[in-house]
Amino acid sequence: MSESLPQRLDRWIARAGFNLLIPPLILLIPWMQELVDQLIFGGNWNLPMTPGGSFLGVVTAPFSHSGFGHLLANSLTFLPLSWLVLLRGRRDYLAVWLGVYATAIPVWLLWPNGSHGLSGVVYGLLGYLLLIGWIEKRPLSLVLSVLALVTYAGVLPSLLPIFSPPGVSWIGHLSGFGGGLLAALAVARETP
Amino acid sequence: MIEMKHAKSYFLISAKQDDRHDSLAVENLAMLRCSFKHQP
């Protein structure tokens, strides 16, 4: 028996409510890490991706930050972009994370400097949002792409070394952005 | 992402010695400006 409209609406609201919680729950990890880092290790506990270092660094780098300012800035961008991607579903959100991790591997293997922070994932979410509307040309994906472009286009110059200030890992941003593009290509649905 | 140019190890690294705080501030400001100005 097919569901009635109110039942489908209830199910959608329940799913949306759970999706709303996912990004803050993820953010608990770097906030707890930073709290322990500052309170116990005096800011010396960092888990970056380092050249020639452990693969564990690739996994932990997004959850390690240079201080509360760095983490707060990334968190405030991570939350809205995550929610926008989650409007499309958890599969797409997971695809962005996997894409960002996949493109971080060549950076870890080949780039001479270590780096850490959540902004690679932030750029991945942005890359996904910008491309998905272009590929699918469906109403929701087009709205997401336009919204992302209008609100976050200002951070795109940081993808290029000439506009990226020294000390900021433009390659980390660029690889994250590329991961998001790959995710969009992987999960895009055929237009009926 | 912030570079840790002098990071030779994993786990215990002084971020203060490794990172350039002016650059960090630039990244923070760029991100914050976007977040506050255009929070959907």
XYZ file of C-alpha atoms in Angstrom, chain A residues 30 33-34 45-48 60-66 70 116-118, chain B residues 4:
19
model
C 37.278 19.150 16.029
C 40.037 18.098 19.861
C 40.726 21.831 20.072
C 48.458 18.844 19.890
C 47.988 19.054 16.152
C 47.091 16.260 13.771
C 48.092 17.541 10.333
C 42.668 13.579 10.958
C 43.775 16.832 9.258
C 40.207 18.164 8.764
C 39.600 17.776 12.511
C 42.751 19.592 13.627
C 43.060 23.391 13.801
C 45.551 26.039 14.783
C 40.630 29.005 12.828
C 45.422 20.944 8.628
C 41.923 22.373 8.955
C 38.369 21.806 7.845
C 52.428 23.660 8.781
